[in-house]
Each structure stands twice: as C-alpha cells, then as structure tokens.
C-alpha cells in the first residue's frame, strides 16, 4: 500500500467515525412514532455506533501502516491515489440515490443502485440484477413488514400498491 493510500484511509476512517458520532447524536433526539415496533432512533443509533467503530478501525490500521513505513522511502515516489474510481462512483451514486429516492421509491432505486454497484464491481449483468432484486426485496420486507418502518414508495410503489 502506498503512503497516499494510507493517508487517504486515515482521513476516510476519521471522517467516517466523526459522521457516526453525528448520526448518533441526531438519532438520540428522534421521537418514537406511535404504532412502530421499534423506536425511530434505534437503527440510526446502531448505524452511528458501527460507523464510529469501523471508522476508527480503518484509521488505526492506516496509522499503524504509516508508522511502520515511516522509515522507508521506497514508495514515496510512486503514483498513489487515496480513493479509487469505484469508491468515488459509489459515493456519488449514494448522494444521487438519496436525492431521488423520494420520487422513484425504495424498490426501484434500491434495485437499480445495487445492481449497478455490483456490475461496476465486476459481477455479470445477470448476477448483478438478481442480487439487486433479491437484496432490495429482502430489505424492503424486513423494514416494512417486519419492523413497520415506512420506506419511500415512489412510482413503483404506487403502481404495485406496496
């Protein structure tokens, strides 16, 4: 791993952990809605804690790598980028998905996004499509039917009556 990658992972890990703290703080102020099987803040709190945990793990691993390699100059002249193109595309895709999810709905958005991420990651079209459909429908069932959490319906939800 190059030093540029290690510095990038250190920054990303710390930013991820800081984002998790923010999510947890925000989730602590959410009120429970009547009729829900779980409180509104439960999943965001779990997400925040896991983001802090894994962000700190990534930062610690990168910091150990930087400390271990601090004496060697062998990789200082080589090319290195802190983020891969795939990571940037997935991150931008999540931003776009978040913006359009209310209008297109969880089912359509989840299927398309998951299938495209799988395809960009190297999976074939059929496998990507099947995984996108399977995971999105499973998550929909868990949240809507199992936990009573409403997800954006969008166009597809209106047509199917889900």
mmCIF file of C-alpha atoms in Angstrom:
data_model
loop_
_atom_site.group_PDB
_atom_site.id
_atom_site.type_symbol
_atom_site.label_atom_id
_atom_site.label_comp_id
_atom_site.label_asym_id
_atom_site.label_seq_id
_atom_site.Cartn_x
_atom_site.Cartn_y
_atom_site.Cartn_z
ATOM 1 C CA UNK A 1 0.000 0.000 0.000
ATOM 2 C CA UNK A 2 1.320 3.440 -0.858
ATOM 3 C CA UNK A 3 1.597 6.265 1.631
ATOM 4 C CA UNK A 4 -1.023 8.212 -0.311
ATOM 5 C CA UNK A 5 -3.462 5.350 0.181
ATOM 6 C CA UNK A 6 -2.608 5.133 3.886
ATOM 7 C CA UNK A 7 -3.176 8.852 4.388
ATOM 8 C CA UNK A 8 -6.431 8.590 2.453
ATOM 9 C CA UNK A 9 -7.611 5.676 4.577
ATOM 10 C CA UNK A 10 -6.671 7.547 7.747
ATOM 11 C CA UNK A 11 -8.695 10.588 6.690
ATOM 12 C CA UNK A 12 -11.639 8.499 5.479
ATOM 13 C CA UNK A 13 -11.667 6.454 8.693
ATOM 14 C CA UNK A 14 -11.668 9.545 10.890
ATOM 15 C CA UNK A 15 -14.336 11.234 8.750
ATOM 16 C CA UNK A 16 -16.452 8.073 8.883
ATOM 17 C CA UNK A 17 -16.114 7.933 12.684
ATOM 18 C CA UNK A 18 -17.000 11.617 13.000
ATOM 19 C CA UNK A 19 -20.042 11.081 10.774
ATOM 20 C CA UNK A 20 -21.104 8.208 13.022
ATOM 21 C CA UNK A 21 -20.929 10.467 16.065
ATOM 22 C CA UNK A 22 -23.112 12.999 14.272
ATOM 23 C CA UNK A 23 -25.646 10.354 13.284
ATOM 24 C CA UNK A 24 -25.803 9.014 16.837
ATOM 25 C CA UNK A 25 -26.292 12.485 18.323
ATOM 26 C CA UNK A 26 -29.058 13.256 15.840
ATOM 27 C CA UNK A 27 -30.730 9.868 16.389
ATOM 28 C CA UNK A 28 -30.753 10.394 20.155
ATOM 29 C CA UNK A 29 -33.159 13.292 19.620
ATOM 30 C CA UNK A 30 -35.642 11.383 17.449
ATOM 31 C CA UNK A 31 -39.003 10.643 18.991
ATOM 32 C CA UNK A 32 -40.716 7.311 18.585
ATOM 33 C CA UNK A 33 -43.777 7.253 16.363
ATOM 34 C CA UNK A 34 -46.885 5.510 17.662
ATOM 35 C CA UNK A 35 -47.515 2.054 16.289
ATOM 36 C CA UNK A 36 -43.919 1.296 15.350
ATOM 37 C CA UNK A 37 -42.364 -1.954 16.526
ATOM 38 C CA UNK A 38 -39.072 -0.171 17.297
ATOM 39 C CA UNK A 39 -38.176 3.397 18.145
ATOM 40 C CA UNK A 40 -37.311 5.796 15.331
ATOM 41 C CA UNK A 41 -33.775 6.271 16.594
ATOM 42 C CA UNK A 42 -32.795 2.629 17.074
ATOM 43 C CA UNK A 43 -31.355 1.903 13.624
ATOM 44 C CA UNK A 44 -29.650 5.270 13.213
ATOM 45 C CA UNK A 45 -28.025 4.779 16.634
ATOM 46 C CA UNK A 46 -26.803 1.308 15.668
ATOM 47 C CA UNK A 47 -25.535 2.701 12.353
ATOM 48 C CA UNK A 48 -23.755 5.562 14.135
ATOM 49 C CA UNK A 49 -22.037 3.257 16.615
ATOM 50 C CA UNK A 50 -20.909 0.887 13.852
ATOM 51 C CA UNK A 51 -19.644 3.797 11.758
ATOM 52 C CA UNK A 52 -17.560 5.020 14.701
ATOM 53 C CA UNK A 53 -16.234 1.523 15.382
ATOM 54 C CA UNK A 54 -15.289 0.677 11.802
ATOM 55 C CA UNK A 55 -14.041 4.180 11.038
ATOM 56 C CA UNK A 56 -11.682 4.029 13.998
ATOM 57 C CA UNK A 57 -10.565 0.536 12.983
ATOM 58 C CA UNK A 58 -9.742 1.771 9.475
ATOM 59 C CA UNK A 59 -7.926 4.834 10.838
ATOM 60 C CA UNK A 60 -5.946 2.729 13.309
ATOM 61 C CA UNK A 61 -4.888 0.270 10.610
ATOM 62 C CA UNK A 62 -3.794 3.117 8.336
ATOM 63 C CA UNK A 63 -1.933 4.831 11.187
ATOM 64 C CA UNK A 64 -0.089 1.601 12.038
ATOM 65 C CA UNK A 65 0.887 1.227 8.386
ATOM 66 C CA UNK A 66 2.158 4.801 8.249
ATOM 67 C CA UNK A 67 4.155 4.370 11.455
ATOM 68 C CA UNK A 68 5.629 1.087 10.273
ATOM 69 C CA UNK A 69 6.617 2.540 6.903
ATOM 70 C CA UNK A 70 7.724 5.939 8.188
ATOM 71 C CA UNK A 71 11.405 4.994 7.860
ATOM 72 C CA UNK A 72 11.187 3.640 4.331
ATOM 73 C CA UNK A 73 11.170 5.985 1.380
ATOM 74 C CA UNK A 74 10.692 3.263 -1.215
ATOM 75 C CA UNK A 75 7.114 4.101 -2.069
ATOM 76 C CA UNK A 76 7.277 7.884 -1.777
ATOM 77 C CA UNK A 77 7.959 8.472 -5.459
ATOM 78 C CA UNK A 78 5.351 6.089 -6.833
ATOM 79 C CA UNK A 79 1.930 7.092 -8.004
ATOM 80 C CA UNK A 80 -0.841 6.702 -5.483
ATOM 81 C CA UNK A 81 -4.348 7.936 -5.082
ATOM 82 C CA UNK A 82 -6.264 7.912 -1.865
ATOM 83 C CA UNK A 83 -9.579 6.887 -3.394
ATOM 84 C CA UNK A 84 -10.272 4.522 -6.236
ATOM 85 C CA UNK A 85 -12.597 5.454 -9.051
ATOM 86 C CA UNK A 86 -15.009 2.757 -7.891
ATOM 87 C CA UNK A 87 -15.233 4.295 -4.412
ATOM 88 C CA UNK A 88 -15.902 7.736 -5.831
ATOM 89 C CA UNK A 89 -18.611 6.413 -8.161
ATOM 90 C CA UNK A 90 -20.332 4.526 -5.327
ATOM 91 C CA UNK A 91 -20.172 7.598 -3.075
ATOM 92 C CA UNK A 92 -21.608 9.875 -5.777
ATOM 93 C CA UNK A 93 -24.240 7.244 -6.546
ATOM 94 C CA UNK A 94 -25.342 7.241 -2.910
ATOM 95 C CA UNK A 95 -25.704 11.014 -2.987
ATOM 96 C CA UNK A 96 -27.808 10.859 -6.173
ATOM 97 C CA UNK A 97 -29.870 7.970 -4.798
ATOM 98 C CA UNK A 98 -30.582 9.877 -1.591
ATOM 99 C CA UNK A 99 -31.775 12.870 -3.598
ATOM 100 C CA UNK A 100 -34.087 10.948 -5.942
ATOM 101 C CA UNK A 101 -35.295 8.166 -3.619
ATOM 102 C CA UNK A 102 -38.465 10.001 -2.533
ATOM 103 C CA UNK A 103 -39.616 10.312 -6.142
ATOM 104 C CA UNK A 104 -38.579 6.906 -7.534
ATOM 105 C CA UNK A 105 -39.115 4.882 -4.362
ATOM 106 C CA UNK A 106 -37.031 2.425 -2.368
ATOM 107 C CA UNK A 107 -37.755 -0.618 -4.515
ATOM 108 C CA UNK A 108 -36.826 0.847 -7.892
ATOM 109 C CA UNK A 109 -33.922 2.916 -6.535
ATOM 110 C CA UNK A 110 -32.536 0.056 -4.455
ATOM 111 C CA UNK A 111 -32.691 -2.468 -7.273
ATOM 112 C CA UNK A 112 -31.030 -0.174 -9.815
ATOM 113 C CA UNK A 113 -28.371 1.121 -7.418
ATOM 114 C CA UNK A 114 -27.446 -2.303 -6.036
ATOM 115 C CA UNK A 115 -27.311 -3.878 -9.491
ATOM 116 C CA UNK A 116 -25.110 -1.062 -10.836
ATOM 117 C CA UNK A 117 -22.737 -1.232 -7.870
ATOM 118 C CA UNK A 118 -22.393 -4.994 -8.355
ATOM 119 C CA UNK A 119 -21.856 -4.573 -12.088
ATOM 120 C CA UNK A 120 -19.221 -1.881 -11.595
ATOM 121 C CA UNK A 121 -17.552 -4.168 -9.069
ATOM 122 C CA UNK A 122 -17.059 -6.825 -11.713
ATOM 123 C CA UNK A 123 -20.135 -9.050 -11.480
ATOM 124 C CA UNK A 124 -22.026 -10.064 -14.595
ATOM 125 C CA UNK A 125 -25.290 -8.419 -15.606
ATOM 126 C CA UNK A 126 -27.490 -11.375 -14.653
ATOM 127 C CA UNK A 127 -25.855 -11.843 -11.260
ATOM 128 C CA UNK A 128 -25.970 -8.108 -10.591
ATOM 129 C CA UNK A 129 -29.657 -7.903 -11.480
ATOM 130 C CA UNK A 130 -30.579 -10.946 -9.390
ATOM 131 C CA UNK A 131 -28.590 -9.697 -6.405
ATOM 132 C CA UNK A 132 -30.101 -6.210 -6.728
ATOM 133 C CA UNK A 133 -33.635 -7.582 -6.821
ATOM 134 C CA UNK A 134 -33.061 -10.114 -4.037
ATOM 135 C CA UNK A 135 -31.356 -7.792 -1.577
ATOM 136 C CA UNK A 136 -33.724 -4.889 -2.161
ATOM 137 C CA UNK A 137 -36.848 -7.030 -1.770
ATOM 138 C CA UNK A 138 -35.387 -8.668 1.350
ATOM 139 C CA UNK A 139 -34.566 -5.291 2.926
ATOM 140 C CA UNK A 140 -37.998 -3.988 1.980
ATOM 141 C CA UNK A 141 -39.673 -6.984 3.630
ATOM 142 C CA UNK A 142 -37.606 -6.656 6.820
ATOM 143 C CA UNK A 143 -38.213 -2.947 7.248
ATOM 144 C CA UNK A 144 -41.811 -2.604 6.035
ATOM 145 C CA UNK A 145 -43.359 -5.896 7.099
ATOM 146 C CA UNK A 146 -41.064 -6.966 9.928
ATOM 147 C CA UNK A 147 -40.363 -3.654 11.644
ATOM 148 C CA UNK A 148 -43.228 -1.490 10.440
ATOM 149 C CA UNK A 149 -40.912 1.197 9.033
ATOM 150 C CA UNK A 150 -42.251 3.137 6.052
ATOM 151 C CA UNK A 151 -39.898 3.438 3.090
ATOM 152 C CA UNK A 152 -40.324 5.811 0.131
ATOM 153 C CA UNK A 153 -42.942 4.381 -2.226
ATOM 154 C CA UNK A 154 -42.279 6.387 -5.359
ATOM 155 C CA UNK A 155 -43.571 5.444 -8.793
ATOM 156 C CA UNK A 156 -43.202 1.677 -8.475
ATOM 157 C CA UNK A 157 -44.883 1.579 -5.068
ATOM 158 C CA UNK A 158 -47.905 3.422 -6.423
ATOM 159 C CA UNK A 159 -48.231 1.060 -9.379
ATOM 160 C CA UNK A 160 -47.835 -2.124 -7.351
ATOM 161 C CA UNK A 161 -49.804 -0.918 -4.343
ATOM 162 C CA UNK A 162 -46.945 -1.718 -1.957
#
